[in-house]
Amino acid sequence: MSNEHDPARVLALLWRTDTRPTRRGGPGVDRIVAAAVALADADGLAALSMRRVAQALGVGTMSLYTHVPGKAELVEAMVDAVSASTPREPVGGGWRVRLEAVARDNRALLLRHPWLLDAPLHRAVLGPGTIGKYEHELGAVDGIGLDEVELDAVRTRGRGPVRPPARAGGAAERARAGSGVGDERWWAEVGPALAAVLDEERYPLAVRVGAAAGAAHRAPHDAEHAFAFGLRRVLDGVAALVSSRARA
């Protein structure tokens, strides 16, 4: 239960190469990780603790440390486990279709497991789930005329539009759950009241653009629209890069 981060032990945890036997009736790594994911899905990462995981499994907290050094390492194992759940099937069509599928799969992953947005990961998780995910995502843009460094950058950038809309969408969902009022209803109530006090001469652009966006989304913000718009701009940028390589 050392506070030191031991890379070798983390890799042993992620790749399940630690062959020490599980105490009779005690939980193995897979059960510990699954219980932790379920708790984080329900209550968020801030509420996760080794004690709560042990309670969920009906065991003593100390029994977990036989397999998992601490919460930081457990979070890495959780990230690797849910990364393994993303699709691996080949997607038909050109690179643009494939890269869009990668972005949408990542968005779906964040919507299933919102706590991923709060995971304090300063370095890459190097387990079979995350590396398999990386391999699959690179395949979306392999063979389009880019070198290896560019492939890595394009794969990373293709996931860029995912996190901000997912975070905004999660916040909106929590607001709906807490107040019982959806964005559309809230905007229908707030919009007319705002229009009554807003000075169009002082804020002409805010009024004109805000009114158009509010009418289009029936809310002040639409996470799906923000995601799709950002993704199209990224794909357009990648298309320009691929085209420039082809000309060269």
Tab-separated table of C-alpha atoms in Angstrom:
chain	number	residue	atom	x	y	z
A	1	MET	CA	0.000	0.000	0.000
A	2	SER	CA	2.948	2.261	-0.819
A	3	ASN	CA	2.321	5.774	-2.105
A	4	GLU	CA	5.004	5.246	-4.738
A	5	HIS	CA	3.742	4.706	-8.261
A	6	ASP	CA	5.422	1.498	-9.401
A	7	PRO	CA	5.216	1.257	-13.225
A	8	ALA	CA	6.065	-2.452	-13.216
A	9	ARG	CA	3.232	-3.239	-10.810
A	10	VAL	CA	0.818	-1.065	-12.788
A	11	LEU	CA	1.650	-2.962	-15.978
A	12	ALA	CA	1.243	-6.252	-14.123
A	13	LEU	CA	-2.190	-5.053	-13.009
A	14	LEU	CA	-3.243	-3.919	-16.480
A	15	TRP	CA	-1.999	-7.023	-18.272
A	16	ARG	CA	-3.000	-9.408	-15.430
A	17	THR	CA	0.480	-10.923	-15.242
A	18	ASP	CA	0.531	-11.007	-11.448
A	19	THR	CA	0.014	-14.691	-10.754
A	20	ARG	CA	-0.338	-14.479	-6.979
A	21	PRO	CA	-3.363	-16.597	-5.987
A	22	THR	CA	-6.539	-14.903	-4.867
A	23	ARG	CA	-7.425	-15.546	-1.222
A	24	ARG	CA	-10.187	-18.139	-0.975
A	25	GLY	CA	-13.479	-16.338	-1.516
A	26	GLY	CA	-11.715	-13.030	-2.195
A	27	PRO	CA	-12.284	-10.868	-5.272
A	28	GLY	CA	-9.955	-11.037	-8.252
A	29	VAL	CA	-8.811	-8.035	-10.277
A	30	ASP	CA	-11.625	-8.277	-12.821
A	31	ARG	CA	-14.300	-8.213	-10.106
A	32	ILE	CA	-12.607	-5.301	-8.345
A	33	VAL	CA	-12.395	-3.274	-11.546
A	34	ALA	CA	-15.975	-4.079	-12.569
A	35	ALA	CA	-17.280	-3.013	-9.161
A	36	ALA	CA	-15.275	0.217	-9.330
A	37	VAL	CA	-16.599	1.026	-12.817
A	38	ALA	CA	-20.186	0.441	-11.662
A	39	LEU	CA	-19.693	2.760	-8.683
A	40	ALA	CA	-18.082	5.484	-10.806
A	41	ASP	CA	-20.851	5.198	-13.402
A	42	ALA	CA	-23.437	5.697	-10.675
A	43	ASP	CA	-21.824	8.332	-8.463
A	44	GLY	CA	-18.809	9.785	-10.272
A	45	LEU	CA	-15.107	9.389	-9.744
A	46	ALA	CA	-14.946	11.715	-6.737
A	47	ALA	CA	-17.151	9.323	-4.776
A	48	LEU	CA	-14.984	6.307	-5.577
A	49	SER	CA	-12.760	4.872	-2.860
A	50	MET	CA	-11.157	1.545	-2.094
A	51	ARG	CA	-13.454	1.281	0.930
A	52	ARG	CA	-16.596	1.708	-1.173
A	53	VAL	CA	-15.388	-0.855	-3.708
A	54	ALA	CA	-14.732	-3.309	-0.878
A	55	GLN	CA	-18.201	-2.682	0.558
A	56	ALA	CA	-19.775	-3.313	-2.865
A	57	LEU	CA	-17.926	-6.632	-3.044
A	58	GLY	CA	-18.682	-7.551	0.558
A	59	VAL	CA	-15.025	-7.885	1.563
A	60	GLY	CA	-12.550	-6.054	3.772
A	61	THR	CA	-10.781	-3.071	2.261
A	62	MET	CA	-7.329	-4.526	2.871
A	63	SER	CA	-8.129	-7.543	0.715
A	64	LEU	CA	-8.184	-5.294	-2.363
A	65	TYR	CA	-4.578	-4.243	-1.915
A	66	THR	CA	-3.405	-7.761	-2.675
A	67	HIS	CA	-4.231	-7.012	-6.313
A	68	VAL	CA	-4.508	-3.223	-6.641
A	69	PRO	CA	-1.896	-0.893	-5.089
A	70	GLY	CA	-4.308	2.013	-4.641
A	71	LYS	CA	-7.003	4.202	-6.139
A	72	ALA	CA	-4.756	5.792	-8.786
A	73	GLU	CA	-3.822	2.395	-10.167
A	74	LEU	CA	-7.433	1.245	-9.926
A	75	VAL	CA	-8.527	4.191	-12.068
A	76	GLU	CA	-5.962	3.210	-14.718
A	77	ALA	CA	-7.357	-0.316	-14.719
A	78	MET	CA	-10.893	1.074	-15.003
A	79	VAL	CA	-9.926	3.233	-17.995
A	80	ASP	CA	-8.305	0.240	-19.663
A	81	ALA	CA	-11.335	-1.960	-19.000
A	82	VAL	CA	-13.879	0.431	-20.497
A	83	SER	CA	-11.542	1.190	-23.416
A	84	ALA	CA	-11.688	-2.500	-24.257
A	85	SER	CA	-15.472	-2.170	-24.697
A	86	THR	CA	-15.253	0.167	-27.708
A	87	PRO	CA	-16.041	-1.308	-31.149
A	88	ARG	CA	-13.283	-3.045	-33.082
A	89	GLU	CA	-15.199	-4.025	-36.203
A	90	PRO	CA	-13.863	-2.559	-39.476
A	91	VAL	CA	-15.919	0.365	-40.772
A	92	GLY	CA	-16.579	0.546	-44.507
A	93	GLY	CA	-16.042	3.670	-46.569
A	94	GLY	CA	-13.180	6.120	-46.877
A	95	TRP	CA	-10.938	7.517	-44.145
A	96	ARG	CA	-13.382	10.338	-43.414
A	97	VAL	CA	-16.186	7.905	-42.630
A	98	ARG	CA	-13.844	5.790	-40.531
A	99	LEU	CA	-12.455	8.728	-38.551
A	100	GLU	CA	-15.970	10.013	-37.894
A	101	ALA	CA	-16.887	6.562	-36.568
A	102	VAL	CA	-13.883	6.719	-34.225
A	103	ALA	CA	-15.019	10.102	-32.901
A	104	ARG	CA	-18.593	8.911	-32.405
A	105	ASP	CA	-17.416	5.747	-30.644
A	106	ASN	CA	-15.343	7.885	-28.272
A	107	ARG	CA	-18.300	10.160	-27.620
A	108	ALA	CA	-20.501	7.157	-26.866
A	109	LEU	CA	-17.825	5.881	-24.467
A	110	LEU	CA	-17.828	9.181	-22.566
A	111	LEU	CA	-21.619	9.225	-22.405
A	112	ARG	CA	-21.618	5.687	-20.969
A	113	HIS	CA	-18.853	6.510	-18.497
A	114	PRO	CA	-18.868	10.276	-17.779
A	115	TRP	CA	-16.254	9.834	-15.041
A	116	LEU	CA	-13.642	9.390	-17.779
A	117	LEU	CA	-13.706	13.178	-18.161
A	118	ASP	CA	-12.449	13.488	-14.578
A	119	ALA	CA	-9.845	10.722	-14.647
A	120	PRO	CA	-6.560	12.327	-13.458
A	121	LEU	CA	-4.323	10.642	-16.030
A	122	HIS	CA	-1.064	12.475	-16.669
A	123	ARG	CA	0.396	9.679	-18.773
A	124	ALA	CA	-1.067	7.187	-21.208
A	125	VAL	CA	-2.665	4.039	-19.840
A	126	LEU	CA	-0.677	1.181	-21.371
A	127	GLY	CA	-2.971	-1.793	-20.999
A	128	PRO	CA	-4.424	-4.153	-23.609
A	129	GLY	CA	-7.742	-2.302	-23.727
A	130	THR	CA	-6.263	1.106	-24.462
A	131	ILE	CA	-3.573	-0.184	-26.821
A	132	GLY	CA	-6.145	-2.244	-28.725
A	133	LYS	CA	-8.303	0.869	-28.992
A	134	TYR	CA	-5.297	2.865	-30.231
A	135	GLU	CA	-4.512	0.192	-32.850
A	136	HIS	CA	-8.093	0.218	-34.115
A	137	GLU	CA	-8.274	4.020	-34.277
A	138	LEU	CA	-4.985	4.286	-36.159
A	139	GLY	CA	-6.406	1.850	-38.698
A	140	ALA	CA	-9.024	4.449	-39.593
A	141	VAL	CA	-6.359	6.663	-41.170
A	142	ASP	CA	-3.649	4.182	-42.119
A	143	GLY	CA	-2.673	4.160	-45.788
A	144	ILE	CA	-3.881	7.684	-46.646
A	145	GLY	CA	-0.443	9.104	-47.402
A	146	LEU	CA	0.631	10.362	-43.971
A	147	ASP	CA	3.741	9.412	-42.021
A	148	GLU	CA	3.603	7.733	-38.616
A	149	VAL	CA	3.832	10.941	-36.571
A	150	GLU	CA	1.049	12.500	-38.636
A	151	LEU	CA	-1.100	9.385	-38.240
A	152	ASP	CA	-0.761	9.639	-34.473
A	153	ALA	CA	-1.572	13.365	-34.542
A	154	VAL	CA	-4.586	12.925	-36.836
A	155	ARG	CA	-5.944	10.116	-34.670
A	156	THR	CA	-5.552	12.326	-31.576
A	157	ARG	CA	-7.027	15.390	-33.266
A	158	GLY	CA	-9.948	13.356	-34.582
A	159	ARG	CA	-10.977	12.747	-30.983
A	160	GLY	CA	-10.579	16.425	-30.098
A	161	PRO	CA	-14.198	17.525	-30.708
A	162	VAL	CA	-15.488	14.807	-28.375
A	163	ARG	CA	-14.647	15.973	-24.853
A	164	PRO	CA	-16.046	19.553	-24.627
A	165	PRO	CA	-19.546	18.677	-25.938
A	166	ALA	CA	-19.573	15.531	-23.794
A	167	ARG	CA	-18.693	17.599	-20.722
A	168	ALA	CA	-21.364	20.183	-21.591
A	169	GLY	CA	-23.887	17.446	-22.273
A	170	GLY	CA	-23.121	15.808	-18.935
A	171	ALA	CA	-23.563	19.111	-17.113
A	172	ALA	CA	-26.885	19.672	-18.877
A	173	GLU	CA	-28.036	16.179	-17.940
A	174	ARG	CA	-27.143	16.768	-14.282
A	175	ALA	CA	-29.019	20.067	-14.372
A	176	ARG	CA	-32.090	18.316	-15.804
A	177	ALA	CA	-31.871	15.598	-13.179
A	178	GLY	CA	-31.491	18.115	-10.362
A	179	SER	CA	-34.223	20.527	-11.428
A	180	GLY	CA	-36.574	18.288	-13.360
A	181	VAL	CA	-36.585	20.921	-16.120
A	182	GLY	CA	-35.159	20.155	-19.567
A	183	ASP	CA	-33.224	22.667	-21.634
A	184	GLU	CA	-36.089	23.238	-24.072
A	185	ARG	CA	-38.583	24.044	-21.316
A	186	TRP	CA	-36.012	26.184	-19.467
A	187	TRP	CA	-35.267	28.187	-22.607
A	188	ALA	CA	-38.980	28.624	-23.342
A	189	GLU	CA	-39.360	30.213	-19.897
A	190	VAL	CA	-36.123	32.219	-19.817
A	191	GLY	CA	-36.060	33.401	-23.440
A	192	PRO	CA	-39.016	35.824	-23.288
A	193	ALA	CA	-37.901	37.193	-19.918
A	194	LEU	CA	-34.399	37.804	-21.276
A	195	ALA	CA	-35.747	39.487	-24.403
A	196	ALA	CA	-37.681	41.926	-22.207
A	197	VAL	CA	-34.540	43.222	-20.474
A	198	LEU	CA	-31.881	42.854	-23.183
A	199	ASP	CA	-30.826	46.073	-24.910
A	200	GLU	CA	-30.553	45.286	-28.635
A	201	GLU	CA	-28.622	48.492	-29.342
A	202	ARG	CA	-25.969	47.696	-26.742
A	203	TYR	CA	-25.614	44.006	-27.642
A	204	PRO	CA	-26.622	43.808	-31.314
A	205	LEU	CA	-24.514	40.753	-32.227
A	206	ALA	CA	-25.379	38.851	-29.054
A	207	VAL	CA	-29.087	39.446	-29.643
A	208	ARG	CA	-29.036	38.572	-33.352
A	209	VAL	CA	-26.799	35.520	-33.145
A	210	GLY	CA	-28.186	34.320	-29.817
A	211	ALA	CA	-31.749	34.537	-31.102
A	212	ALA	CA	-30.884	32.558	-34.235
A	213	ALA	CA	-29.003	29.885	-32.290
A	214	GLY	CA	-31.706	29.662	-29.633
A	215	ALA	CA	-34.387	29.247	-32.290
A	216	ALA	CA	-32.353	26.573	-34.086
A	217	HIS	CA	-31.546	24.559	-30.959
A	218	ARG	CA	-34.577	25.525	-28.833
A	219	ALA	CA	-31.974	25.860	-26.097
A	220	PRO	CA	-28.897	28.007	-25.448
A	221	HIS	CA	-26.621	25.122	-26.450
A	222	ASP	CA	-26.875	21.860	-28.362
A	223	ALA	CA	-24.122	19.363	-27.515
A	224	GLU	CA	-24.817	17.195	-30.572
A	225	HIS	CA	-24.603	20.187	-32.913
A	226	ALA	CA	-21.373	21.382	-31.274
A	227	PHE	CA	-19.866	17.913	-31.617
A	228	ALA	CA	-20.900	17.464	-35.256
A	229	PHE	CA	-19.767	20.968	-36.239
A	230	GLY	CA	-16.376	20.561	-34.568
A	231	LEU	CA	-15.885	17.121	-36.071
A	232	ARG	CA	-16.618	18.367	-39.604
A	233	ARG	CA	-14.039	21.143	-39.208
A	234	VAL	CA	-11.412	18.649	-38.011
A	235	LEU	CA	-12.159	16.320	-40.921
A	236	ASP	CA	-11.892	19.246	-43.338
A	237	GLY	CA	-8.460	20.045	-41.908
A	238	VAL	CA	-7.312	16.443	-42.260
A	239	ALA	CA	-8.612	16.425	-45.849
A	240	ALA	CA	-6.483	19.490	-46.614
A	241	LEU	CA	-3.407	17.754	-45.148
A	242	VAL	CA	-4.027	14.557	-47.124
A	243	SER	CA	-4.535	16.593	-50.292
A	244	SER	CA	-1.293	18.488	-49.761
A	245	ARG	CA	0.606	15.219	-49.310
A	246	ALA	CA	-0.929	13.828	-52.487
A	247	ARG	CA	0.126	16.921	-54.460
A	248	ALA	CA	3.652	16.720	-53.038
